[in-house]
Coordinates of C-alpha atoms and ligand atoms in Angstrom, one line a residue:
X1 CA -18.3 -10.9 -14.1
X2 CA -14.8 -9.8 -13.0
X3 CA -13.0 -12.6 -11.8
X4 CA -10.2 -11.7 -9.2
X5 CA -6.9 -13.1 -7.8
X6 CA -6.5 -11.1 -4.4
X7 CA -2.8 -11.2 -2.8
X8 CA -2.8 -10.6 0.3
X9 CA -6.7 -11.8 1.0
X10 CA -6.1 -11.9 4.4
X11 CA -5.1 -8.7 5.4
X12 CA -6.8 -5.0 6.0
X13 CA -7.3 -4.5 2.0
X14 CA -7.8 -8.3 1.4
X15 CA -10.6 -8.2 4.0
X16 CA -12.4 -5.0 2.8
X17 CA -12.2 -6.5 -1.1
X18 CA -14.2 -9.8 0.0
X19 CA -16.9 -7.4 1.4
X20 CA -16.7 -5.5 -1.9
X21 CA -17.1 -9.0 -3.7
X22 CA -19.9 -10.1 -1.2
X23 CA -21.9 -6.9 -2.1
X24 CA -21.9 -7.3 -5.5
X25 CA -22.2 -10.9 -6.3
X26 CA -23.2 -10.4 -10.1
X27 CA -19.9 -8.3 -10.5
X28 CA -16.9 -10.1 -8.8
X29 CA -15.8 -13.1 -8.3
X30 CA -12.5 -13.9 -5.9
X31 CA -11.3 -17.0 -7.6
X32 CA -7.8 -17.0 -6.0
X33 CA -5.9 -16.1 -2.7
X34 CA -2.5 -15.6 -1.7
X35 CA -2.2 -15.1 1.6
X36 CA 0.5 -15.2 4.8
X37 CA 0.6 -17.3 7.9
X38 CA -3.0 -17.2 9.0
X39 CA -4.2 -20.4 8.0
X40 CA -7.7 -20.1 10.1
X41 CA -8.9 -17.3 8.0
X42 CA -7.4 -18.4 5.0
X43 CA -9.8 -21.5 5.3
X44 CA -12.5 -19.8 6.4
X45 CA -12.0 -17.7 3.1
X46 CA -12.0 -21.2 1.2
X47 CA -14.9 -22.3 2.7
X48 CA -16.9 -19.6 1.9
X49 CA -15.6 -18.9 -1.9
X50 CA -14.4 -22.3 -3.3
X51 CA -11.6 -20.3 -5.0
X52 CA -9.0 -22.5 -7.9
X53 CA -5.8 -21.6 -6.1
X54 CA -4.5 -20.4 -2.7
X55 CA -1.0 -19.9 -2.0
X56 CA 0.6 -19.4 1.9
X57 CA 3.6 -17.9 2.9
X58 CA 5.4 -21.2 3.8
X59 CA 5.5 -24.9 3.0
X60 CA 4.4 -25.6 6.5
X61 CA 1.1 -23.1 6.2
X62 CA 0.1 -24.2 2.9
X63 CA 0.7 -28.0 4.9
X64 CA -1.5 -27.3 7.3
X65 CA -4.3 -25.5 5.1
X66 CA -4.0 -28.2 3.4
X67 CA -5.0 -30.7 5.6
X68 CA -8.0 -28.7 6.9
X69 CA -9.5 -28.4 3.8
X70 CA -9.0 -32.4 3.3
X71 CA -10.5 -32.8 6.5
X72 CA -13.8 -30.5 5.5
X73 CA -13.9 -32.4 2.2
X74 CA -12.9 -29.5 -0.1
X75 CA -10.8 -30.6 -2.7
X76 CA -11.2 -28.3 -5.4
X77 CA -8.7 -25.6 -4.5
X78 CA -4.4 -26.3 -5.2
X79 CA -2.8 -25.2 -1.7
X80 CA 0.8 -23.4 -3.1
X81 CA 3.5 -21.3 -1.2
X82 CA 6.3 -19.1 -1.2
X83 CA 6.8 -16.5 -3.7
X84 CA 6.6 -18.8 -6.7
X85 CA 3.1 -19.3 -5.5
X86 CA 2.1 -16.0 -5.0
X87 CA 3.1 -15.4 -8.7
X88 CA 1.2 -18.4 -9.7
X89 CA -2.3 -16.7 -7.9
X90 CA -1.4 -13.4 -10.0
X91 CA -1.1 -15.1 -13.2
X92 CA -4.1 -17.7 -13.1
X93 CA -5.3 -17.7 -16.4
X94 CA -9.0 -17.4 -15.6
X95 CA -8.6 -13.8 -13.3
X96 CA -8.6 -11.1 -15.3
X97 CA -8.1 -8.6 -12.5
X98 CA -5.3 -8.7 -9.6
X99 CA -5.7 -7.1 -6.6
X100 CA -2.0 -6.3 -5.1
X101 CA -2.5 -6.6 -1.3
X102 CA 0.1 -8.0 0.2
X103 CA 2.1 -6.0 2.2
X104 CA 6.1 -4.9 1.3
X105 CA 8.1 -6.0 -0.8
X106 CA 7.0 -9.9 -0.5
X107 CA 4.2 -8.4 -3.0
X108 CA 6.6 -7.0 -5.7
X109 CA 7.2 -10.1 -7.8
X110 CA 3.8 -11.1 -8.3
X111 CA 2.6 -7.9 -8.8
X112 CA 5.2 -7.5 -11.5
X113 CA 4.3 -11.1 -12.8
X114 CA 0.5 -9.6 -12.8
X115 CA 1.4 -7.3 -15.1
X116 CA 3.6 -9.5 -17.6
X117 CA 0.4 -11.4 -17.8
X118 CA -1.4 -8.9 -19.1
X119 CA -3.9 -8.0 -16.1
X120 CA -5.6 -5.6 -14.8
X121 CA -4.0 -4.6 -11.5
X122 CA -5.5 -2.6 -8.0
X123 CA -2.4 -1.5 -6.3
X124 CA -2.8 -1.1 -2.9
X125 CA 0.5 -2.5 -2.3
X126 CA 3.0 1.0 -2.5
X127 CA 6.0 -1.0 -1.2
X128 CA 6.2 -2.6 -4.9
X129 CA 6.3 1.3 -6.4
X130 CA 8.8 2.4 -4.5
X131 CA 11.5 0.0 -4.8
X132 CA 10.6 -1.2 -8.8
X133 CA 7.8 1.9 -10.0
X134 CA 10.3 2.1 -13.4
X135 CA 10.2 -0.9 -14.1
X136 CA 6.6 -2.0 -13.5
X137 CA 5.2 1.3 -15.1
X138 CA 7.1 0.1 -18.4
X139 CA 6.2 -3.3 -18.3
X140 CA 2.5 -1.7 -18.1
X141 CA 3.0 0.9 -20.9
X142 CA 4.2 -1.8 -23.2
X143 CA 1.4 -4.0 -22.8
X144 CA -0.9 -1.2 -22.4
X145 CA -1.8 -2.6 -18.7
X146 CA -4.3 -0.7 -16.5
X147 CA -2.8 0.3 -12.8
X148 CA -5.6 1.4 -10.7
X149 CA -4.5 3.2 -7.2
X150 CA -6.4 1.7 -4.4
X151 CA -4.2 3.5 -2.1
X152 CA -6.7 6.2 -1.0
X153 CA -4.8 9.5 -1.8
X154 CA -3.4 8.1 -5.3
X155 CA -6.9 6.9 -5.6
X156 CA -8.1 10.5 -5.2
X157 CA -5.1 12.0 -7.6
X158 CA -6.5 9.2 -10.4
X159 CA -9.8 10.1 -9.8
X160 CA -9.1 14.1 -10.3
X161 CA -6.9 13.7 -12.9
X162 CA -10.1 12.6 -14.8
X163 CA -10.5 16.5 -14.6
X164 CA -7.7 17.4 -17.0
X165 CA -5.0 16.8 -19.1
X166 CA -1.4 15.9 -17.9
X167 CA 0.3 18.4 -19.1
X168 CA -2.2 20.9 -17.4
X169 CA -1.4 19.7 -13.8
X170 CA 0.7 22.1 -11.8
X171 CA 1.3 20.2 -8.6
X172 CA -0.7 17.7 -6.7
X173 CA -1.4 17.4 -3.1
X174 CA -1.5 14.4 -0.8
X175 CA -3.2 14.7 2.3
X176 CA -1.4 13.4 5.6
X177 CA -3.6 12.8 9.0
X178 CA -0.4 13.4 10.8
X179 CA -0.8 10.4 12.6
X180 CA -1.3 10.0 16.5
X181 CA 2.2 11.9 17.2
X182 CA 1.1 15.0 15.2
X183 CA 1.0 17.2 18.5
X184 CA 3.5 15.3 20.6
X185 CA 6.4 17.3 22.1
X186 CA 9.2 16.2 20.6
X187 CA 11.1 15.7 23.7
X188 CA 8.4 12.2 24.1
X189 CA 8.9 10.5 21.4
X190 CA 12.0 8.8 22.3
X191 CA 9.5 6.9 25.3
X192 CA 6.6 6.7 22.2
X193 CA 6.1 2.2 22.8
X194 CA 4.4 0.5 20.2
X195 CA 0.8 -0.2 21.6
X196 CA 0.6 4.1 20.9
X197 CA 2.1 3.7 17.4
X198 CA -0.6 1.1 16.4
X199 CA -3.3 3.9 17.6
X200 CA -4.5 5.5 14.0
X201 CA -7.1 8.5 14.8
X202 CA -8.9 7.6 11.3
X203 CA -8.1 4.6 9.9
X204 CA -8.1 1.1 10.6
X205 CA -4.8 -0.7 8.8
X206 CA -2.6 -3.6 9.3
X207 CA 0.3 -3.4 11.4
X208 CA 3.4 -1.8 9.7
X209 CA 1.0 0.9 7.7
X210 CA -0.1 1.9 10.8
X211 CA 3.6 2.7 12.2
X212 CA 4.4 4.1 8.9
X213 CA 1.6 6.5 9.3
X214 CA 3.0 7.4 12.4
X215 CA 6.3 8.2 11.9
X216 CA 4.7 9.9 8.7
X217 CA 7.3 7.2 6.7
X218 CA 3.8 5.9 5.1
X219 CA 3.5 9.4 3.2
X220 CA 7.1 9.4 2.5
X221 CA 6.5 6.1 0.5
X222 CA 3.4 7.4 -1.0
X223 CA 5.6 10.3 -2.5
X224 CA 7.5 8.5 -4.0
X225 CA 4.5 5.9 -5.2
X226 CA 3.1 9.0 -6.7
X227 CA 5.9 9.7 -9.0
X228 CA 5.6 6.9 -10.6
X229 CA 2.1 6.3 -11.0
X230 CA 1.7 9.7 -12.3
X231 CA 5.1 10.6 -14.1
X232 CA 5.9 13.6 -11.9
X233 CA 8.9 14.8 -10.3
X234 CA 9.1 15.0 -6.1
X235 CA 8.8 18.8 -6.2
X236 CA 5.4 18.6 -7.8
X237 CA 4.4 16.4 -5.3
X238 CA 3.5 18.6 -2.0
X239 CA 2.2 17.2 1.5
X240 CA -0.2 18.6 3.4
X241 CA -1.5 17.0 7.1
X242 CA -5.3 17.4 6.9
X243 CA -6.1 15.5 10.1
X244 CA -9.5 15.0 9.2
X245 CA -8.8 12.7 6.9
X246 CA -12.1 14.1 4.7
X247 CA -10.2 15.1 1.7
X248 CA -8.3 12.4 0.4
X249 CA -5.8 14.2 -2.1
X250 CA -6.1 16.9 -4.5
X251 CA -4.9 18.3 -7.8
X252 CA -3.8 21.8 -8.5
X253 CA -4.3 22.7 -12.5
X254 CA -2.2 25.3 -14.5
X255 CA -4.9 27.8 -14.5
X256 CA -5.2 27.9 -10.8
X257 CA -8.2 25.8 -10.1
X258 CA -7.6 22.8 -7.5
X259 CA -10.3 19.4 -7.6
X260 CA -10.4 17.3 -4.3
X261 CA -11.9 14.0 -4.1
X262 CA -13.9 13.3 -1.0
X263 CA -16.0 10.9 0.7
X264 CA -16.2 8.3 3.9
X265 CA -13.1 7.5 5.4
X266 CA -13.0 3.6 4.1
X267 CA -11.1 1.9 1.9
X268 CA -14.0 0.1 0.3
X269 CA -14.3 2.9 -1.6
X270 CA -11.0 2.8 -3.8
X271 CA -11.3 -0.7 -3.9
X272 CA -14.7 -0.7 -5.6
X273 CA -13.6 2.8 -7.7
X274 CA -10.8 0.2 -9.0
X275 CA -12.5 -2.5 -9.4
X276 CA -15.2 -0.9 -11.2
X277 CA -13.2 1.5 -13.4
X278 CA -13.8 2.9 -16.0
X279 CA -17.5 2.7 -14.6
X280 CA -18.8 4.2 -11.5
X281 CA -21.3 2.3 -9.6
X282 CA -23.9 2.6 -6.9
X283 CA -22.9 1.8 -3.1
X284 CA -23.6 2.8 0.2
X285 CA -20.9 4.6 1.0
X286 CA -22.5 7.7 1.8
X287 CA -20.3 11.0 2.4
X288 CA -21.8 13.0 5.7
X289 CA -21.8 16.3 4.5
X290 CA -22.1 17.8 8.3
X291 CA -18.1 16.4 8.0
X292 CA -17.3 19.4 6.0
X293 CA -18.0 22.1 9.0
X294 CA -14.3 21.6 10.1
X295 CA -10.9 21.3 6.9
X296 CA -7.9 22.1 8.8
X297 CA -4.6 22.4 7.2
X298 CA -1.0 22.2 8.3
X299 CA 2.3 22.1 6.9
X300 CA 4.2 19.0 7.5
X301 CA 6.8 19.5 10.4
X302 CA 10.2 17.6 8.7
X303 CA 11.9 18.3 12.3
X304 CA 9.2 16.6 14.1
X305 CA 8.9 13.4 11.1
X306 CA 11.9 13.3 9.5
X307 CA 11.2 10.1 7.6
X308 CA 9.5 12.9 5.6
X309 CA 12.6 14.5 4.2
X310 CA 14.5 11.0 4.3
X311 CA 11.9 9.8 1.2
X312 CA 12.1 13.3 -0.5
X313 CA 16.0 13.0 -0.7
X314 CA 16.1 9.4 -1.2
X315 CA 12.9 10.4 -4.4
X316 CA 15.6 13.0 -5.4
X317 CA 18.6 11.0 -5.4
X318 CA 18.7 7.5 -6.8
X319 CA 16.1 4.8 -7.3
X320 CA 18.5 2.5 -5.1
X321 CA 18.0 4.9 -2.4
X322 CA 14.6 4.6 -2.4
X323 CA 14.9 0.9 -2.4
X324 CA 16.7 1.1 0.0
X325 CA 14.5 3.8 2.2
X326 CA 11.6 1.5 2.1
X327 CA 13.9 -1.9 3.0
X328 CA 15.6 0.2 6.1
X329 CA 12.1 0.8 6.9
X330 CA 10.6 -2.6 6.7
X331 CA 13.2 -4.2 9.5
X332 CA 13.0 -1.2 11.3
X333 CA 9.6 -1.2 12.0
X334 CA 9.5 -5.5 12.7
X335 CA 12.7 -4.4 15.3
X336 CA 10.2 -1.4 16.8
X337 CA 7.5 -4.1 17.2
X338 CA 9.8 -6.4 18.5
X339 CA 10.7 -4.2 21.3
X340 CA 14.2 -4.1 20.3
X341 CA 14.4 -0.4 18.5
X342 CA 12.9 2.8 19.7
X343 CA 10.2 5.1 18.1
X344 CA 12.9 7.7 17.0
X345 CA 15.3 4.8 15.9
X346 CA 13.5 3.9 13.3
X347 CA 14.3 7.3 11.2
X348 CA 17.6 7.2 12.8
X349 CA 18.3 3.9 11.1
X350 CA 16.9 4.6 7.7
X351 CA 19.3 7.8 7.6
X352 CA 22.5 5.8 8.6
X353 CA 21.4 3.1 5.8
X354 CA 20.6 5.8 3.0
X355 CA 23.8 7.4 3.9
X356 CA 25.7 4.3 2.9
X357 CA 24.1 3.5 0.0
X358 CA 25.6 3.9 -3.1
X359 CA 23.4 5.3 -5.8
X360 CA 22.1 3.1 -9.4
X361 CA 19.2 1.7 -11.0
X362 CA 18.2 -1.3 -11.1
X363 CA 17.7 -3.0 -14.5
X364 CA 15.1 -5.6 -13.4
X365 CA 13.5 -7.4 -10.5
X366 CA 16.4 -9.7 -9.3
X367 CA 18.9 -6.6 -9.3
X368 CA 16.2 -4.5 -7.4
X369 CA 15.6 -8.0 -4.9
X370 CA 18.9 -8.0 -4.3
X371 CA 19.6 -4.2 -3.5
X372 CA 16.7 -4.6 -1.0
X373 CA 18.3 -7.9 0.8
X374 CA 21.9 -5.6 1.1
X375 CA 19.7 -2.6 2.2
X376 CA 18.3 -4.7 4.6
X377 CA 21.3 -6.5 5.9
X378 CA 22.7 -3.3 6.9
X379 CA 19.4 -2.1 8.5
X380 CA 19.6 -5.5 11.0
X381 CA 23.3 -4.3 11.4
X382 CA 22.8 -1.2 12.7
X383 CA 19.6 -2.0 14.5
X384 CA 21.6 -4.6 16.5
X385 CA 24.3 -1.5 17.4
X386 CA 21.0 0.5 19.0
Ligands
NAD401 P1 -2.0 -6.3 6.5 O1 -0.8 -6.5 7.3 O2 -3.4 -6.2 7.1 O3 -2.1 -7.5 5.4 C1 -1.0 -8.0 4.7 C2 -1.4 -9.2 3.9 O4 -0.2 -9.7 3.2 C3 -1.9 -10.4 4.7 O5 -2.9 -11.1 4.0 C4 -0.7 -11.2 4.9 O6 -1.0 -12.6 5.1 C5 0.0 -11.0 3.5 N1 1.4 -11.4 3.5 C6 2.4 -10.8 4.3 N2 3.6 -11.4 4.0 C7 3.3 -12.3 3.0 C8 4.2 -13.1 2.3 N3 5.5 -13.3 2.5 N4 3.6 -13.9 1.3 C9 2.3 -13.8 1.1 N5 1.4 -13.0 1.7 C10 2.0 -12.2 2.7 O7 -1.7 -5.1 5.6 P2 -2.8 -4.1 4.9 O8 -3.0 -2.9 5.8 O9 -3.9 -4.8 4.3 O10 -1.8 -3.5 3.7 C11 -1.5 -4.2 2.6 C12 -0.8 -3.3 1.6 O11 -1.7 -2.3 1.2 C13 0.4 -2.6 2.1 O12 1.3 -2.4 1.1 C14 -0.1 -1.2 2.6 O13 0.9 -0.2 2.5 C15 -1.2 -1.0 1.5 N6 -2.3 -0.1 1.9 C16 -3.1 -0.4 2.9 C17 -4.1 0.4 3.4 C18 -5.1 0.1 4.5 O14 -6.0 0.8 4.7 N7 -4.9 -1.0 5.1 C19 -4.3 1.7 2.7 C20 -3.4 2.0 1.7 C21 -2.4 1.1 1.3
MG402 MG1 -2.5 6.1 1.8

C-alpha cells in the first residue's frame, strides 16, 4: 500500500488523484492534504478519508475546518496552515509518496521539503521547476529521489525515454493544443475577456493553467520544466501545436526514429503511470483508436503567442529570468481575472518585467523566494500603469 500526502487535494490534479486512490483501494492510500481556501471540500475530503494531517492556506481556513470537523465528531486529523504546514503534509513520516498539486509557486517549498525527506514525488506542479528546477533536481540526485512527471507531455517524454538511452536522444517534442486563440485574428485579442480564456477545447484545468494554455505561457513553462527534468538545453526542446491533443509528447532518437506516447485525453492517466511506476497497471482508460483518423500539425506562431519566445529567452538567459517569467506571469494572470489587465497585457507585462531583470542564480530556496517576491512587485507595478 502506497501511502500519499497530496498538496493541493483540492484542485483539478488533487481531484483526479482521489479517484485514482478510490479505484484502487488495495494500492493507495491518501493519508494527508494540503489544501487552499475551500474548506467545504476539504471536509468532505476528511470525511470520506480520515487522513493524519490537513493543512489550509490560512489560520482562518484551517479555523474554520477546524470546527466543522469538531462539530461532525472527527478528531483524528491535526488542522495546520500556511506554508509551514504544507511542508509539514509533504514530510509526514508515514507517506512515502508526495503528490505536488498545488498550483505556483505556493507549492515550491514543500515540494522541495518532499524531497529533503527522501520521498517519492508526482510533480504536477511545473511552477516549482521553473523557478528552483537546479536546485530540486540536486537535492533529488543526492538522495537518489524519484521525480515522476505527472504533467501530461513530461509524462509522455518520461514514458518514451524508457525507449533509449540519454545520450541517444536528439530532440524531444512537446505537443501544444494551441489553446482556444489558436485561429484568432490577431487584431481580437486585445477585446479576448476572461470567460473565453477559461474555455480549453480539450482539457478540463483549474483556473490560471487554463489562461496559461491560452496565451500558450503554460508551454513556455513546460519548456523550461523540461530542461530540468530531463537535463537538456532549450534548443533540444521543440514545440509543436497538435490541437488534438492525442499525442501527448514525443521523442526524436539519434538514429532518426521518433516514439509518441498516446492515449485518452485525462490526467488520471499520468497520475496513475506515476503513482504506479516502475510498474504499469490495469485501468480503464481506454485509447479510441477511431481518434487516430485526424494528427494535425503546426508550427507554433511566436507573433501570435509571444509568451512563447518570452520563456525561450528567459530558458536561454538566466535562471532569475525564468523566476521571474513565471512570477510576472502569476500576477498577471490574477490582474486578467480581476478584470484589471487585458488578454495581450499579460505578455506585455512579463516582457517589461524580464527586461528589467538582472540575471543570477539562485543558491537556494529563500534567494529564489525572494527573487520571485521582487519579480512580482514590479509585475503589480506595472500592471497598475496599464
Ligand atoms: P487548481 O487551481 O485546480 O488547484 C490548485 C490547488 O492548489 C487547490 O487545491 C488549491 O486549494 C491549492 N492551493 C492554491 N494556493 C495554495 C496555497 N497558498 N496553499 C496551499 N494550497 C494552495 O489547479 P490544477 O489545475 O489542479 O493545477 C495544479 C498544478 O498542476 C499547477 O501547477 C498546474 O500547472 C499543474 N498541472 C495541472 C494540470 C491539469 O490538468 N489541471 C495539468 C498539468 C499540470
Ligand atoms: Mg501540460
Amino acid at each position: 500500500m502506497k501511502k500519499i500526502a497530496l498538496l493541493g487535494s483540492t484542485g483539478s490534479i488533487g481531484q483526479s488523484t482521489l479517484s485514482i486512490c478510490e479505484a484502487y483501494p488495495d494500492r493507495f492510500l491518501p493519508v494527508a492534504f494540503a489544501a487552499g481556501s475551500n474548506v467545504e471540500l476539504a471536509f468532505d475530503q476528511c470525511l470520506r478519508w480520515h487522513p493524519q494531517i490537513v493543512s489550509m492556506a490560512t489560520e482562518q481556513h484551517a479555523e474554520a475546518l477546524s470546527h466543522r470537523l469538531e462539530v461532525a465528531a472527527l478528531y483524528d486529523t491535526d488542522v495546520v496552515y500556511g506554508t509551514a504546514g504544507t511542508v509539514q503534509v509533504a514530510t509526514l513520516p508515514d507517506a512515502d509518496f508526495v503528490v505536488s498539486a498545488i498550483v505556483g509557486v505556493a507549492g515550491l517549498e514543500a515540494t522541495y521539503a518532499a524531497v529533503l525527506a527522501g520521498k517519492t514525488v508526482g510533480l504536477a506542479n511545473k511552477e516549482c521547476l521553473v523557478a528552483a528546477g537546479d536546485l530540486i533536481l540536486a537535492a533529488a540526485r543526492e538522495r537518489g529521489v524519484a521525480l515522476l512527471p505527472i504533467d501530461s507531455e513530461h509524462n509522455a517524454v518520461h514514458q518514451c525515454l524508457r525507449g533509449g538511452a540519454a545520450n541517444e536522444v536528439k530532440q524531444i517534442w512537446l505537443t501544444a493544443s494551441g489553446g482556444p486563440f489558436r485561429n484568432t485574428p490577431l487584431a481580437d485579442f486585445a477585446n479576448i475577456t476572461p470567460a473565453q480564456a477559461l474555455k480549453h477545447p480539450t482539457w478540463v484545468m483549474g483556473q490560471r493553467i487554463t489562461i496559461d494554455s491560452a496565451t500558450m505561457l503554460n508551454k513556455g513553462l513546460e519548456i523550461i520544466e523540461a530542461c530540468r527534468l530531463f537535463d537538456l538545453p532549450p534548443a533540444q526542446v521543440r514545440v509543436t501545436v497538435h490541437p488534438q491533443s492525442t499525442i501527448h509528447s514525443l521523442v526524436e532518437y539519434i538514429d532518426g526514429s521518433i516514439l509518441a506516447q498516446i492515449s485518452v485525453t485525462d490526467m488520471r492517466l499520468p497520475i496513475l503511470y506515476a503513482l504506479s511506476w516502475p510498474e504499469r497497471m490495469a485501468s480503464e482508460l481506454t485509447f479510441d483508436m477511431s481518434a487516430l483518423s485526424q494528427l494535425d500539425f503546426q508550427q507554433p506562431d511566436f507573433e501570435r503567442f509571444p509568451c512563447l519566445r518570452l520563456a525561450y529567452e528567459a530558458a536561454s538567459t538566466s535562471q532569475a529570468h525564468c523566476i521571474a517569467l513565471n512570477a510576472a506571469d502569476e500576477v498577471a494572470v490574477d490582474a486578467f481575472l480581476a478584470g484589471k489587465l487585458s488578454f495581450v497585457g499579460i505578455p506585455r507585462t512579463i516582457e517589461h518585467v524580464l527586461a528589467l531583470t538582472i540575471g543570477g542564480s539562485p543558491a537556494s530556496i529563500p534567494e529564489v523566494l525572494e527573487a520571485d517576491h521582487a519579480a512580482r512587485e514590479l509585475a503589480a507595478e506595472i500592471v497598475a500603469k496599464q
